[in-house]
Coordinates of C-alpha atoms in Angstrom, one line a residue:
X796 CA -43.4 -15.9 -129.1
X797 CA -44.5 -19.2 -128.0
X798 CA -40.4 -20.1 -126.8
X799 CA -40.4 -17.2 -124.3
X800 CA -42.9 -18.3 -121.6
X801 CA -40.2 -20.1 -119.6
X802 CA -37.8 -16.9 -119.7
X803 CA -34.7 -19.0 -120.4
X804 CA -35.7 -21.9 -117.9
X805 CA -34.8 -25.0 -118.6
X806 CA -38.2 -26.8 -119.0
X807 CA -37.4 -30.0 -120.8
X808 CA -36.1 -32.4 -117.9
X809 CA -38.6 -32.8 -114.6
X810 CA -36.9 -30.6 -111.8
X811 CA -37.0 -33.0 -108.9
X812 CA -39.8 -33.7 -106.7
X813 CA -37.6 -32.8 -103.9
X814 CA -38.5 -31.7 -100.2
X815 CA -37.0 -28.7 -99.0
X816 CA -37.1 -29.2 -95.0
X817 CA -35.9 -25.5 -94.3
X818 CA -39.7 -24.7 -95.9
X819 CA -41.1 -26.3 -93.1
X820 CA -43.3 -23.5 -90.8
X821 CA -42.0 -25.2 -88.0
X822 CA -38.3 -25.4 -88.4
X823 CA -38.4 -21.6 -89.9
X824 CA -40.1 -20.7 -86.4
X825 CA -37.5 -23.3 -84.6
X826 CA -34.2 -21.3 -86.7
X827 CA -35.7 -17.9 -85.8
X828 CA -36.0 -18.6 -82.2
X829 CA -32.2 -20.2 -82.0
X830 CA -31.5 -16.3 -83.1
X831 CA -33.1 -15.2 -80.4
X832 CA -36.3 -13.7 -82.8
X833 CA -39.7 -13.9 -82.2
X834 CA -42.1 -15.6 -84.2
X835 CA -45.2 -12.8 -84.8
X836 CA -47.6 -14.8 -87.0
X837 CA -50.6 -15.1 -85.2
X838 CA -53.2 -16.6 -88.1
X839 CA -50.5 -18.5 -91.0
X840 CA -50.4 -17.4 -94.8
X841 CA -47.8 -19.0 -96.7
X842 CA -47.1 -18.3 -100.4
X843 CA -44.3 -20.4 -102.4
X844 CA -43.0 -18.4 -105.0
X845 CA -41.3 -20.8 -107.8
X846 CA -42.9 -23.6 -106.5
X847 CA -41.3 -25.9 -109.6
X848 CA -43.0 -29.4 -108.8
X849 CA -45.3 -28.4 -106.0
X850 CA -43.9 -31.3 -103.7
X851 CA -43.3 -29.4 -100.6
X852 CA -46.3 -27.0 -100.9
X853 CA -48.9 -30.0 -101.3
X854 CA -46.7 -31.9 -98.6
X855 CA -46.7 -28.9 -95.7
X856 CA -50.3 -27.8 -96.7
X857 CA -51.4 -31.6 -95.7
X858 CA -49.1 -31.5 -92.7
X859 CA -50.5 -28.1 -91.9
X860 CA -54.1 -28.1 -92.4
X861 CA -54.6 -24.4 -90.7
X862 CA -52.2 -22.7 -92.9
X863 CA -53.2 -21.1 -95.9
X864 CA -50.5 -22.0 -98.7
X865 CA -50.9 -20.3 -102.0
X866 CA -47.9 -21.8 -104.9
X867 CA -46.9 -20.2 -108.0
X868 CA -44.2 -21.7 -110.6
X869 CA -44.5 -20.6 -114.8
X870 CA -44.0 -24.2 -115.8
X871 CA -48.0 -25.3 -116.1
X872 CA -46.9 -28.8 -116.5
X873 CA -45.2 -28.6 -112.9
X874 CA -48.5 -27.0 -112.1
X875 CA -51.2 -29.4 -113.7
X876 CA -49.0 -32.3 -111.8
X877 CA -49.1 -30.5 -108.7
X878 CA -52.7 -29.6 -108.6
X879 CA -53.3 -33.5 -109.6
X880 CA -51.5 -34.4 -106.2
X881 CA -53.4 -32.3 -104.3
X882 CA -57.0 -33.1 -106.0
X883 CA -55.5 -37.0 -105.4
X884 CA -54.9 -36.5 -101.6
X885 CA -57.6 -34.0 -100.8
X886 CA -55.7 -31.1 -99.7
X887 CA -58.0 -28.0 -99.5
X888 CA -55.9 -25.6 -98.2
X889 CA -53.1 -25.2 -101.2
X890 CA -53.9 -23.2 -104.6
X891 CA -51.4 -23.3 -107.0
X892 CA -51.0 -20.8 -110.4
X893 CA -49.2 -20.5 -113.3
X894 CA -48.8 -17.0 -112.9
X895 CA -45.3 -15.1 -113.4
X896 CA -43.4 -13.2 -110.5
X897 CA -44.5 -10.1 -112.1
X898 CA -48.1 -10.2 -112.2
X899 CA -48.8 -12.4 -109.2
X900 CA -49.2 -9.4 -106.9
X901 CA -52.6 -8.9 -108.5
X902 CA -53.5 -12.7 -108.7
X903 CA -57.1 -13.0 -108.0
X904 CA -57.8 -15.1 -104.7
X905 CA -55.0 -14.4 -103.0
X906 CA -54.8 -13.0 -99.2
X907 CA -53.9 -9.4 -98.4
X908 CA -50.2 -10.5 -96.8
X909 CA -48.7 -13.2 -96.4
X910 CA -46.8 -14.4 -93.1
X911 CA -44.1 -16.6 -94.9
X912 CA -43.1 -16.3 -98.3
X913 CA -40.5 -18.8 -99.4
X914 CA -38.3 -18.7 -102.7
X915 CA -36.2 -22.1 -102.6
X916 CA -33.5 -22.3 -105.6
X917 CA -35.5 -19.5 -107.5
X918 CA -33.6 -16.4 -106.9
X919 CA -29.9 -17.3 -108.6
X920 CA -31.9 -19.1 -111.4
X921 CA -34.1 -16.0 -113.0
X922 CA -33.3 -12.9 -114.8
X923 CA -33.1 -9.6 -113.3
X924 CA -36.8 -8.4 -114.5
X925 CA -37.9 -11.9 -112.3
X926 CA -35.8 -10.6 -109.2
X927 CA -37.4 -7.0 -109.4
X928 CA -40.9 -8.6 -109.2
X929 CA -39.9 -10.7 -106.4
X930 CA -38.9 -7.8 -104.6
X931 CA -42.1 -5.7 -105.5
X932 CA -44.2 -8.6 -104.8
X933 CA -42.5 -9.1 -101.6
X934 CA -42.8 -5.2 -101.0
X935 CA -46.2 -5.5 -101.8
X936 CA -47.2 -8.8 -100.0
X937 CA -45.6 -9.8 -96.9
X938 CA -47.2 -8.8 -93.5
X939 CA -44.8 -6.6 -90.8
X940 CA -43.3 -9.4 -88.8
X941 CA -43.6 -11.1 -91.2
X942 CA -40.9 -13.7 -92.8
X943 CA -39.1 -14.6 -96.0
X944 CA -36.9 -17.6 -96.9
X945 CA -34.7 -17.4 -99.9
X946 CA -32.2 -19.7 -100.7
X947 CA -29.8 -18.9 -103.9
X948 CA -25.5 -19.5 -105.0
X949 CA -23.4 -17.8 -102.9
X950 CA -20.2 -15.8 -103.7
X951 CA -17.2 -16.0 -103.3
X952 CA -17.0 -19.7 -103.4
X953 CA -18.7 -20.0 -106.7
X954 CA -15.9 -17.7 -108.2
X955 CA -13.8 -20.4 -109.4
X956 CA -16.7 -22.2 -111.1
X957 CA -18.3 -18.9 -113.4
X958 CA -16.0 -19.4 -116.3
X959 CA -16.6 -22.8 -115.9
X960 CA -20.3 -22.8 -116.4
X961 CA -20.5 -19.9 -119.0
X962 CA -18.0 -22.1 -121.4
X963 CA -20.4 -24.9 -121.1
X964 CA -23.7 -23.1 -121.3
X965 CA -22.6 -21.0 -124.4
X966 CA -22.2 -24.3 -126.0
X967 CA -24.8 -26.1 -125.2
X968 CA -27.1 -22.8 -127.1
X969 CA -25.8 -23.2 -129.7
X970 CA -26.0 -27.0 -130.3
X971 CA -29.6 -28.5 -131.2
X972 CA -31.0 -31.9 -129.9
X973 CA -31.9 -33.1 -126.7
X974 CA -30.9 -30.9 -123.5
X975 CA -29.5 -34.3 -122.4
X976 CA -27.4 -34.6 -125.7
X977 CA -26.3 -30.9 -125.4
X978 CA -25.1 -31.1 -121.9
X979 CA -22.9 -34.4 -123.0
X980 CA -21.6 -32.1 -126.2
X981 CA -20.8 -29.2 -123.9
X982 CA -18.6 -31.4 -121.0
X983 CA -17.0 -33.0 -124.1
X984 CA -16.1 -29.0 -125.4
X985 CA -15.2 -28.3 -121.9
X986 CA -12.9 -31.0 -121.5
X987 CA -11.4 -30.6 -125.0
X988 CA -11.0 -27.2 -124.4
X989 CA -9.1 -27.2 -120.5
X990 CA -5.9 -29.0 -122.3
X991 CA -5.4 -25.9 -124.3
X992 CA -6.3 -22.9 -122.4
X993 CA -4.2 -21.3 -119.8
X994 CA -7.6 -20.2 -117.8
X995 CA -7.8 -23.7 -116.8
X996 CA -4.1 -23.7 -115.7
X997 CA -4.5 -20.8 -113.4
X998 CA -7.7 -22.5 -112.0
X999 CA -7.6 -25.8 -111.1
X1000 CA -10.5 -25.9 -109.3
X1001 CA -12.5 -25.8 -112.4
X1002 CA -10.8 -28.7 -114.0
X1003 CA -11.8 -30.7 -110.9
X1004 CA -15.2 -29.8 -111.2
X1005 CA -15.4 -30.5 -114.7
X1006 CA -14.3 -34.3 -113.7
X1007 CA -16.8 -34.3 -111.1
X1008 CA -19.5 -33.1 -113.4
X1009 CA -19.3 -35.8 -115.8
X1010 CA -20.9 -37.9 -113.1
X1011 CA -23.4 -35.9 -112.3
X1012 CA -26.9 -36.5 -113.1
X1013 CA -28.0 -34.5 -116.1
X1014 CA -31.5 -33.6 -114.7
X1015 CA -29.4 -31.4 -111.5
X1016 CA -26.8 -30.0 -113.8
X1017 CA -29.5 -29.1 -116.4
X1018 CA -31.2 -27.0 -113.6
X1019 CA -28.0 -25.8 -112.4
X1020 CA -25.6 -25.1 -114.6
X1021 CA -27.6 -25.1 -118.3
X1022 CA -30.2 -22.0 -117.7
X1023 CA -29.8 -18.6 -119.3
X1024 CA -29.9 -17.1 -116.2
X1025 CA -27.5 -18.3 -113.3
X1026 CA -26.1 -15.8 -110.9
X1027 CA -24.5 -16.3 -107.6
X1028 CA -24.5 -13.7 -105.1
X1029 CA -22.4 -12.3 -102.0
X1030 CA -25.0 -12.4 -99.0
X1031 CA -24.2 -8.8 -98.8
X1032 CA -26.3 -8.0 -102.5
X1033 CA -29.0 -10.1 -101.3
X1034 CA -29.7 -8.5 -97.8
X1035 CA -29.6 -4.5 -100.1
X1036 CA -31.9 -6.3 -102.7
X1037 CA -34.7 -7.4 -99.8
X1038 CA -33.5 -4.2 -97.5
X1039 CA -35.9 -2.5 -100.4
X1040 CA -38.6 -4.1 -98.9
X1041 CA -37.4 -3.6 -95.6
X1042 CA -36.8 -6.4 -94.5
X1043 CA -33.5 -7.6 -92.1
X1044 CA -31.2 -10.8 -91.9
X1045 CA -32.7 -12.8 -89.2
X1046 CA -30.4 -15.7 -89.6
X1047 CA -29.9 -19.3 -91.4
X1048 CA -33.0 -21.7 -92.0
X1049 CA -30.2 -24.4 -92.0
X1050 CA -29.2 -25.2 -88.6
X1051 CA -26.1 -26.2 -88.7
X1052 CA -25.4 -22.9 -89.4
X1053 CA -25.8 -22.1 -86.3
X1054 CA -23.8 -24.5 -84.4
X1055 CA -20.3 -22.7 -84.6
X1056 CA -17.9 -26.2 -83.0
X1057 CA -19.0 -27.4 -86.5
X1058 CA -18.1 -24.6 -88.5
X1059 CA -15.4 -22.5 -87.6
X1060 CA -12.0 -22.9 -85.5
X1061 CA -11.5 -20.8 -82.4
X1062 CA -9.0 -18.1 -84.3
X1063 CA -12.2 -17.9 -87.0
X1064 CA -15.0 -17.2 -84.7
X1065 CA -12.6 -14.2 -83.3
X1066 CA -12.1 -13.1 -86.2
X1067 CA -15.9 -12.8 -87.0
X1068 CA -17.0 -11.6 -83.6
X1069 CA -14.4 -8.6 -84.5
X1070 CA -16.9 -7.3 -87.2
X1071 CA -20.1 -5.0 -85.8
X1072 CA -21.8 -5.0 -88.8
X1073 CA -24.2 -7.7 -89.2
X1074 CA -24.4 -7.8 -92.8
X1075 CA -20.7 -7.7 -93.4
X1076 CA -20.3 -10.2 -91.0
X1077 CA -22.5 -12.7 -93.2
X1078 CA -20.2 -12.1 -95.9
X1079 CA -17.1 -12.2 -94.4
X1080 CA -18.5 -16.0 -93.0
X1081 CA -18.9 -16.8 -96.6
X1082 CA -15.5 -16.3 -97.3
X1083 CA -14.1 -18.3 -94.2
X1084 CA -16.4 -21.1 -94.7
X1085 CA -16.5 -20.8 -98.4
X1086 CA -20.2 -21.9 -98.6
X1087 CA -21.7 -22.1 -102.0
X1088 CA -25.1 -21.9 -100.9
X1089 CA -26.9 -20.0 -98.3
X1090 CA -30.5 -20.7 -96.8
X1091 CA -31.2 -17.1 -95.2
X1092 CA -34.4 -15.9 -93.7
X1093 CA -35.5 -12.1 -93.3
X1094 CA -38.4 -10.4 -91.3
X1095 CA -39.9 -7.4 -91.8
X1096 CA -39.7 -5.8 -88.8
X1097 CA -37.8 -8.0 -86.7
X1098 CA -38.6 -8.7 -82.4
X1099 CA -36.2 -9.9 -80.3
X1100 CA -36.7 -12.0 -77.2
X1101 CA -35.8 -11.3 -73.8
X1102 CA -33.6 -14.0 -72.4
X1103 CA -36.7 -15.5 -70.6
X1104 CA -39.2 -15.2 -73.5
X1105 CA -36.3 -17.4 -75.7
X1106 CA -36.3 -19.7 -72.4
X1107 CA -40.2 -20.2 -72.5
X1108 CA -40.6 -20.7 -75.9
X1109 CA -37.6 -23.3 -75.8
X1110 CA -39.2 -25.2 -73.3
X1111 CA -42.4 -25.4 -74.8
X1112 CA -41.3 -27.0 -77.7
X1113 CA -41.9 -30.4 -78.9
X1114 CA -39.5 -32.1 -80.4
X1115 CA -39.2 -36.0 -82.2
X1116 CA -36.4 -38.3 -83.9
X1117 CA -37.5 -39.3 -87.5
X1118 CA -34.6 -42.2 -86.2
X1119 CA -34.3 -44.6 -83.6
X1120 CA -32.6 -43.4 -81.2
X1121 CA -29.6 -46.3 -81.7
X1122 CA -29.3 -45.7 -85.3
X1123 CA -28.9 -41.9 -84.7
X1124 CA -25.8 -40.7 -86.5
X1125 CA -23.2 -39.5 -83.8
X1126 CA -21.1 -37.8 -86.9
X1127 CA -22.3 -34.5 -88.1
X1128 CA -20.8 -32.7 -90.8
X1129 CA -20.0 -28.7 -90.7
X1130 CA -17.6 -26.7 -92.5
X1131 CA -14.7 -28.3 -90.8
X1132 CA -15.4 -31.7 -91.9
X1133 CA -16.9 -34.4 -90.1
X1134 CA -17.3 -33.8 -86.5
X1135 CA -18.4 -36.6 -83.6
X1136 CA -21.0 -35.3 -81.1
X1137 CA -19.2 -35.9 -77.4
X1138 CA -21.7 -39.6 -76.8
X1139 CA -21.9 -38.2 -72.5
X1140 CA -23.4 -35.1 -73.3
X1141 CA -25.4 -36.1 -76.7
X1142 CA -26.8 -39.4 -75.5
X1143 CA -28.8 -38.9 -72.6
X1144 CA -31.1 -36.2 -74.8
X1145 CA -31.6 -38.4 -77.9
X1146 CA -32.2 -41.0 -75.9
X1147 CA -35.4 -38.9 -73.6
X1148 CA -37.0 -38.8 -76.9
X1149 CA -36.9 -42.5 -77.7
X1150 CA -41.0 -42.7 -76.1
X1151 CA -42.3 -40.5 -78.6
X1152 CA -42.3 -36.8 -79.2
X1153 CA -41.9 -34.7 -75.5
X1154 CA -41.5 -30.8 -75.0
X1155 CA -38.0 -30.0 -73.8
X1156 CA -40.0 -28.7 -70.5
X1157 CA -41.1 -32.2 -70.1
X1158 CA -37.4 -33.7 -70.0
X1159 CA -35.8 -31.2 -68.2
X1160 CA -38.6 -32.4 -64.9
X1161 CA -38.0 -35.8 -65.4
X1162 CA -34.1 -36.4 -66.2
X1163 CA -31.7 -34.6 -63.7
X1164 CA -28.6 -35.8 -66.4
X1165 CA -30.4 -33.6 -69.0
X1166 CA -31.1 -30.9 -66.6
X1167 CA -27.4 -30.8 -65.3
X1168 CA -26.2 -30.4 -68.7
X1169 CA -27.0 -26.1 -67.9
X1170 CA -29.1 -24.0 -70.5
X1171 CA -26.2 -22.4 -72.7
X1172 CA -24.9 -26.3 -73.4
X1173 CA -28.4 -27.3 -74.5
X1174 CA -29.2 -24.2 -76.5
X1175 CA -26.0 -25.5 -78.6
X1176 CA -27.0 -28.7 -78.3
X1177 CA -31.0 -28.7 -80.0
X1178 CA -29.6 -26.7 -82.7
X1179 CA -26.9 -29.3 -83.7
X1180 CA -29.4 -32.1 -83.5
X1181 CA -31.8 -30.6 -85.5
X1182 CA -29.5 -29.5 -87.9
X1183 CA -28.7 -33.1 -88.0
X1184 CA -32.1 -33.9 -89.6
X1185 CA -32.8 -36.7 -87.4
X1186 CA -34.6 -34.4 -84.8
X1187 CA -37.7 -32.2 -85.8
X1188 CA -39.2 -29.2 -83.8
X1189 CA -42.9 -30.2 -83.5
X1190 CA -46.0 -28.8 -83.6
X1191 CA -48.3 -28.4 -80.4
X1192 CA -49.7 -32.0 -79.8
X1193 CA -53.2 -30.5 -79.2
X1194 CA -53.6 -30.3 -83.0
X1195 CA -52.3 -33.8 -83.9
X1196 CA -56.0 -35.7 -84.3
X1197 CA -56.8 -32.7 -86.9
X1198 CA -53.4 -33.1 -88.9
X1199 CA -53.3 -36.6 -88.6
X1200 CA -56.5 -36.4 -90.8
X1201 CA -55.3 -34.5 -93.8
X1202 CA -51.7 -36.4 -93.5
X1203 CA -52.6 -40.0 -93.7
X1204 CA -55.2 -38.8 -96.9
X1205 CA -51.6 -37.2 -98.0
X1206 CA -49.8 -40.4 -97.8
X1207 CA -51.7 -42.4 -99.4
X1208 CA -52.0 -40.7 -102.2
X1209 CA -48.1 -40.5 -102.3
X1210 CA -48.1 -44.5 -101.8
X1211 CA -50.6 -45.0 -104.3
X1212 CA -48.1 -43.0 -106.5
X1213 CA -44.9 -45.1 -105.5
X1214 CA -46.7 -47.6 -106.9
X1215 CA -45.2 -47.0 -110.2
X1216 CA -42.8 -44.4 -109.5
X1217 CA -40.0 -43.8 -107.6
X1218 CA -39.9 -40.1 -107.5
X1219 CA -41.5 -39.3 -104.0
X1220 CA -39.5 -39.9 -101.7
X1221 CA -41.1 -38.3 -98.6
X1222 CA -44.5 -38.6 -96.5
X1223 CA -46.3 -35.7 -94.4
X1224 CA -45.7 -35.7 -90.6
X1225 CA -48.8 -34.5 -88.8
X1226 CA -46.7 -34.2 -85.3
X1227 CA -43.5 -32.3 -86.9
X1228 CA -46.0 -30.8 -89.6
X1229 CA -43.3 -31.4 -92.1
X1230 CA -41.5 -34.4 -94.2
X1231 CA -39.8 -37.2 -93.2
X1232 CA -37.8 -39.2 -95.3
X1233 CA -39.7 -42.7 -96.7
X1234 CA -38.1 -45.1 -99.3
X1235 CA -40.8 -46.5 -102.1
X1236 CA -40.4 -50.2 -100.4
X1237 CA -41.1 -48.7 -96.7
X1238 CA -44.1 -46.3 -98.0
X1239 CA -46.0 -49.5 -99.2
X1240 CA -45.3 -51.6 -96.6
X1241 CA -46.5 -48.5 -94.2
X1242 CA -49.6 -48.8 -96.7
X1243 CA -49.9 -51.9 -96.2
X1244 CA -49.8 -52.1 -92.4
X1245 CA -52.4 -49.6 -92.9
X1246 CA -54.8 -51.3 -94.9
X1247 CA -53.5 -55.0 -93.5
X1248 CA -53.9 -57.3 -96.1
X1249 CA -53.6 -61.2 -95.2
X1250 CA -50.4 -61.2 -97.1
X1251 CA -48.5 -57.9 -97.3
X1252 CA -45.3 -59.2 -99.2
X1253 CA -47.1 -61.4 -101.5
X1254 CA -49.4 -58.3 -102.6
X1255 CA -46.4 -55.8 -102.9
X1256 CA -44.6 -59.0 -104.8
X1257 CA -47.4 -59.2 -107.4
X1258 CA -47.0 -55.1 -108.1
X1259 CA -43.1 -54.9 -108.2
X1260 CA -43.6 -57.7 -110.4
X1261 CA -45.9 -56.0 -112.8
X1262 CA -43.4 -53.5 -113.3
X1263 CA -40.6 -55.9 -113.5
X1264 CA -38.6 -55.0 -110.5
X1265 CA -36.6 -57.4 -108.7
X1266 CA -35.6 -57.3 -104.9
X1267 CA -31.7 -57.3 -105.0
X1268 CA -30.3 -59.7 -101.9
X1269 CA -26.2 -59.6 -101.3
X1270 CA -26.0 -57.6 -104.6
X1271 CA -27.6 -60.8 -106.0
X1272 CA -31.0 -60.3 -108.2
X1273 CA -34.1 -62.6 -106.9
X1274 CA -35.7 -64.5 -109.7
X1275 CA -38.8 -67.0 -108.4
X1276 CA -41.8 -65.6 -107.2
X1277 CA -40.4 -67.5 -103.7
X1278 CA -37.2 -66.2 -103.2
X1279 CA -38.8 -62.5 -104.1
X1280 CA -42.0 -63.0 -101.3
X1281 CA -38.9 -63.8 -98.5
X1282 CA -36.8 -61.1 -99.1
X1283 CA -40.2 -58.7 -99.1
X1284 CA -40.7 -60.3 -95.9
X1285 CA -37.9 -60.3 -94.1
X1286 CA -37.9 -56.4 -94.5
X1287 CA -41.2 -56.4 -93.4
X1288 CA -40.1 -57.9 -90.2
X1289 CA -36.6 -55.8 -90.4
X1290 CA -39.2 -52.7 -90.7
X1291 CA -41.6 -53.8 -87.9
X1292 CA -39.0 -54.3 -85.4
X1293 CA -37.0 -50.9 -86.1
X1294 CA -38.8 -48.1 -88.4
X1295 CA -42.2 -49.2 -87.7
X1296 CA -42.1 -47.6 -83.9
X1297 CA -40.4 -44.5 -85.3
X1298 CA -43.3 -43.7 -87.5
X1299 CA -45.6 -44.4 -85.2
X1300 CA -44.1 -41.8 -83.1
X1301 CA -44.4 -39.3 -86.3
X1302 CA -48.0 -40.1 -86.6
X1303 CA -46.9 -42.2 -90.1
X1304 CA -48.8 -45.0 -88.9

C-alpha cells in the first residue's frame, strides 16, 4: 500500500545535502592510478544509483559538462528538489528518476553502459531484494573496464554496535509520533535498559556509544541507525556479491587508504603482506584497522600499468590546493591517530602549487628539491596529500574555459540558495571538476565579488538581516546595523587577502 514505496527507508527527516568527494570522476581515476590500474573510459557515462538529495550528481555534472550523469533515488521529494537545482543552474547533462533499483535497468533514456556507477551509503541501508537489483543492474549496465564505487558498514568493527542498534530500532517501531520523538524514546529505553542487562556488561563498547549517541544529531542517526534495513558487511561478502557481475577489488576511493605510515605499524603491514590473497587481505585490514566504513572501487575487467605507463600518467596530472599553502594542515589522521607530515619533505611540494594548479611534470623541471625527493617517496607523498583533502587531482586545463561556463551558472544558483539556507555547503570546481568546501558567508561574498556591488557588506547585511541573523564577534552577538556592516567587512577583507586567491586558482572566482 501507499506506506511501502520507501521499502523501510526513513523518509521523514531530509538526508543531508552532503558532497561525497570519493564520487568525483577525477579522484576515482586519481585512486585507481595510485593502484597501479588503468583508467579505460574513453567517452564518460556516470549513473548514481541512490542518489538521496541529488547534491553531488548536479554538483559533478556542472563541474563535468562532458559527462553524461544519469541519478536515481525512490524518495521523489529528494528527486523534485534535485531536478529544481539543476533546472535553477542550468545543468543539461544530469537526469534524475524516481525509479527503484529493480526496474531501472529498463528505464527509458538511459545509455547502453555506463563507465562509472556509484552507490554512496546505499548498499548497508536497503533490503536484500534492493541489493540483488543492484547487482543485476550492475551485471546488466556497466561497460568492461568499466568502474563501480560502493561505499557501505564494514564488519568486524561494527560487531560491538549490532545489538546496540537492533534494541533501539525495535523500539522506535513500535512507538508512534515523530521519528524525532521516537529516536529520543528509544536512547531513553536504551539507556534504561544497559543498567540491567548483562549484554551491556560484557560489551562496554556499546554503552559508550550509547553516551556518544545522545549527542548526535537526529537527522544522521535517523539515517543510520533507525531504517528497517541496516547491515554491515566484511569486505570479503561485498567483493563475492559484485564478483557476480564480474567485477574485481581495484582498491580504496579514500586515499588515505592508501598511505600505509598512516595506518599501520611496521609488525602490521608484515603481517598483511604475509597474505596472497587479495580479497582476504582486505578483510584481514579491516580487522587490524578496525574500520567501520569502507569506500571500495571495482572494475570490470581490470588493466594494470606498466611501471612507465603509472609514471606518465603521474606526471601528466594536474593537481591544486583548495588551501593556501600556509594554512595547509601539516597533521593528517590515519588509523594510528594523528600523524605530522615530516615539514622538509612535505613543504617544498605544497608550496610548488601555491601559483595555481601545475602538472606534477611541470614541478619536477622546475624545482630540483622536488625532483631529489626520488619517485617511490613522491608516489607516497601525492596520495597522502590528497587524502588530506586539501589537494585535488585536476582535470586537463585545456577544458577549463568550457567547465568554467556550466560551474559559475552552478554556483550561483547554490549562492542564490544560501540565501536563505544553510544547507549547501559546497560550490563546483571547473579545474578539479569536483567540490570544494564553501561556508554560506564566503559563497555570498564570492557572489558578490562576482557581481560587485558598490557595497558588498552592506547588501549581504540587509539579507542576513531579513532573516534575522546576527554576525557573532568574540562569541559576542552584533546588534546595530553598524557594528554588523564592520564585522561583514572585515571578513571581506580577511577573505580577499587569504581565500580569495585560492578560489581563483579553483576557477571559483
Amino acid at each position: 500500500g501507499m506506506a511501502e514505496w520507501n521499502s523501510g527507508y526513513v523518509t521523514e527527516i531530509d538526508y543531508t545535502h552532503g558532497f561525497y568527494r570519493e564520487m568525483t570522476p577525477e579522484l576515482l581515476n586519481f585512486a585507481l592510478l595510485s593502484r597501479g590500474v588503468k583508467n579505460q573510459a574513453d567517452k564518460l557515462t556516470f549513473c548514481d544509483l541512490g542518489c538521496g538529495q541529488g547534491f553531488s550528481a548536479n554538483l559533478l555534472a556542472a563541474a563535468n559538462p562532458d559527462i553524461d550523469f544519469h541519478a536515481t533515488d525512490f524518495n521523489p521529494t529528494q528527486i523534485a528538489g534535485a531536478k529544481a537545482l539543476a533546472r535553477n543552474a542550468g545543468t543539461s547533462n544530469v537526469s534524475f528518476y524516481d525509479t527503484a533499483f529493480a526496474d531501472f535497468a529498463n528505464q527509458s533514456g538511459l545509455p547502453d553502459r555506463f563507465d562509472v556507477i556509484a552507490l554512496h551509503g546505499v548498499y548497508s541501508w536497503v533490503n536484500a531484494e534492493n541489493r540483488a537489483a543492484i547487482i543485476d543492474f550492475i551485471a546488466r549496465k556497466l561497460a568492461v573496464g568499466g568502474l563501480v564505487y560502493v561505499s557501505y558498514n564494514c564488519l568486524p568493527a561494527w560487531a560491538s554496535a549490532m545489538p546496540l542498534r537492533r534494541l533501539l530500532a525495535d523500539h522506535a517501531a513500535g512507538q508512534n509520533g515523530p521519528i524525532e520523538q521516537r529516536i529520543d524514546s528509544a536512547l531513553a529505553f536504551a539507556e534504561k535498559v544497559s543498567g540491567e542487562a548483562r549484554n551491556f556488561t560484557s560489551n562496554p563498547d556499546m554503552l559508550k556509544r550509547l553516551r556518544r549517541m545522545k549527542g548526535d544529531k537526529r537527522a544522521y542517526l535517523a539515517h543510520e541507525f533507525f531504517n528497517r534495513d541496516w547491515t554491515p558487511f566484511y569486505s570479503a561478502d561485498i567483493a563475492a556479491d559484485l564478483n557476480q557481475a564480474k567485477l574485481s577489488f581495484a582498491g580504496s576511493a579514500y586515499l588515505l587508504d592508501h598511505v600505509d605510515f598512516l595506518n599501520l605499524t611496521g609488525a602490521q603491514q608484515e603481517m598483511l603482506a604475509g597474505e596472497q590473497d587479495p580479497v582476504r587481505r582486505e578483510t584481514l585490514r579491516d580487522f587490524i584497522t578496525n574500520t567501520p566504513f569502507r569506500r571500495d572501487i571495482f572494475v570490470k575487467g581490470p588493466l594494470q600499468h606498466t611501471p612507465l605507463s603509472q609514471r606518465e600518467a603521474w606526471l601528466q596530472t594536474r593537481f591544486a590546493l583548495s588551501v593556501a599553502p600556509e594554512n595547509f594542515p601539516m597533521a593528517v589522521t590515519g588509523f594510528k591517530g594523528k600523524s605530522t607530515l615530516e615539514e622538509h619533505a612535505f613543504r617544498p611540494l605544497i608550496n610548488a602549487f601555491s601559483a595555481g594548479p601545475r602538472t606534477l611534470q611541470d614541478i619536477l623541471t622546475s624545482d630540483q628539491t622536488i625532483a631529489a625527493l626520488g619517485w617511490d617517496t613522491l608516489m607516497r607523498m601525492l596520495p597522502a596529500l590528497v587524502g588530506s583533502g586539501h589537494l585535488h587531482p585536476c582535470r586537463p586545463a585545456e577544458g577549463d574555459a568550457r567547465r568554467k561556463e556550466t560551474t559559475a551558472a552552478f554556483n550561483l544558483a547554490v549562492a542564490e540558495h544560501s540565501r536563505s539556507s544553510d544547507d549547501l555547503k559546497y560550490l563546483a570546481s571547473p579545474v578539479t571538476g569536483g567540490g570544494i568546501p564553501v561556508d554560506r558567508l564566503d559563497q555570498q561574498f564570492l557572489s558578490a565579488h562576482v557581481k560587485a556591488p558598490i557595497n558588498p557588506a552592506a547588501h549581504i547585511w540587509e539579507l542576513f538581516k531579513q532573516q534575522n541573523i546576527q554576525m557573532v564577534y568574540q562569541g559576542r552577538k552584533l546588534d546595530t546595523d553598524a557594528e554588523n556592516i564592520a564585522e561583514i567587512e572585515r571578513r571581506y577583507s580577511v577573505f580577499e587577502t587569504r581565500r580569495l586567491p585560492v578560489y581563483t586558482h579553483l576557477g571559483l572566482a
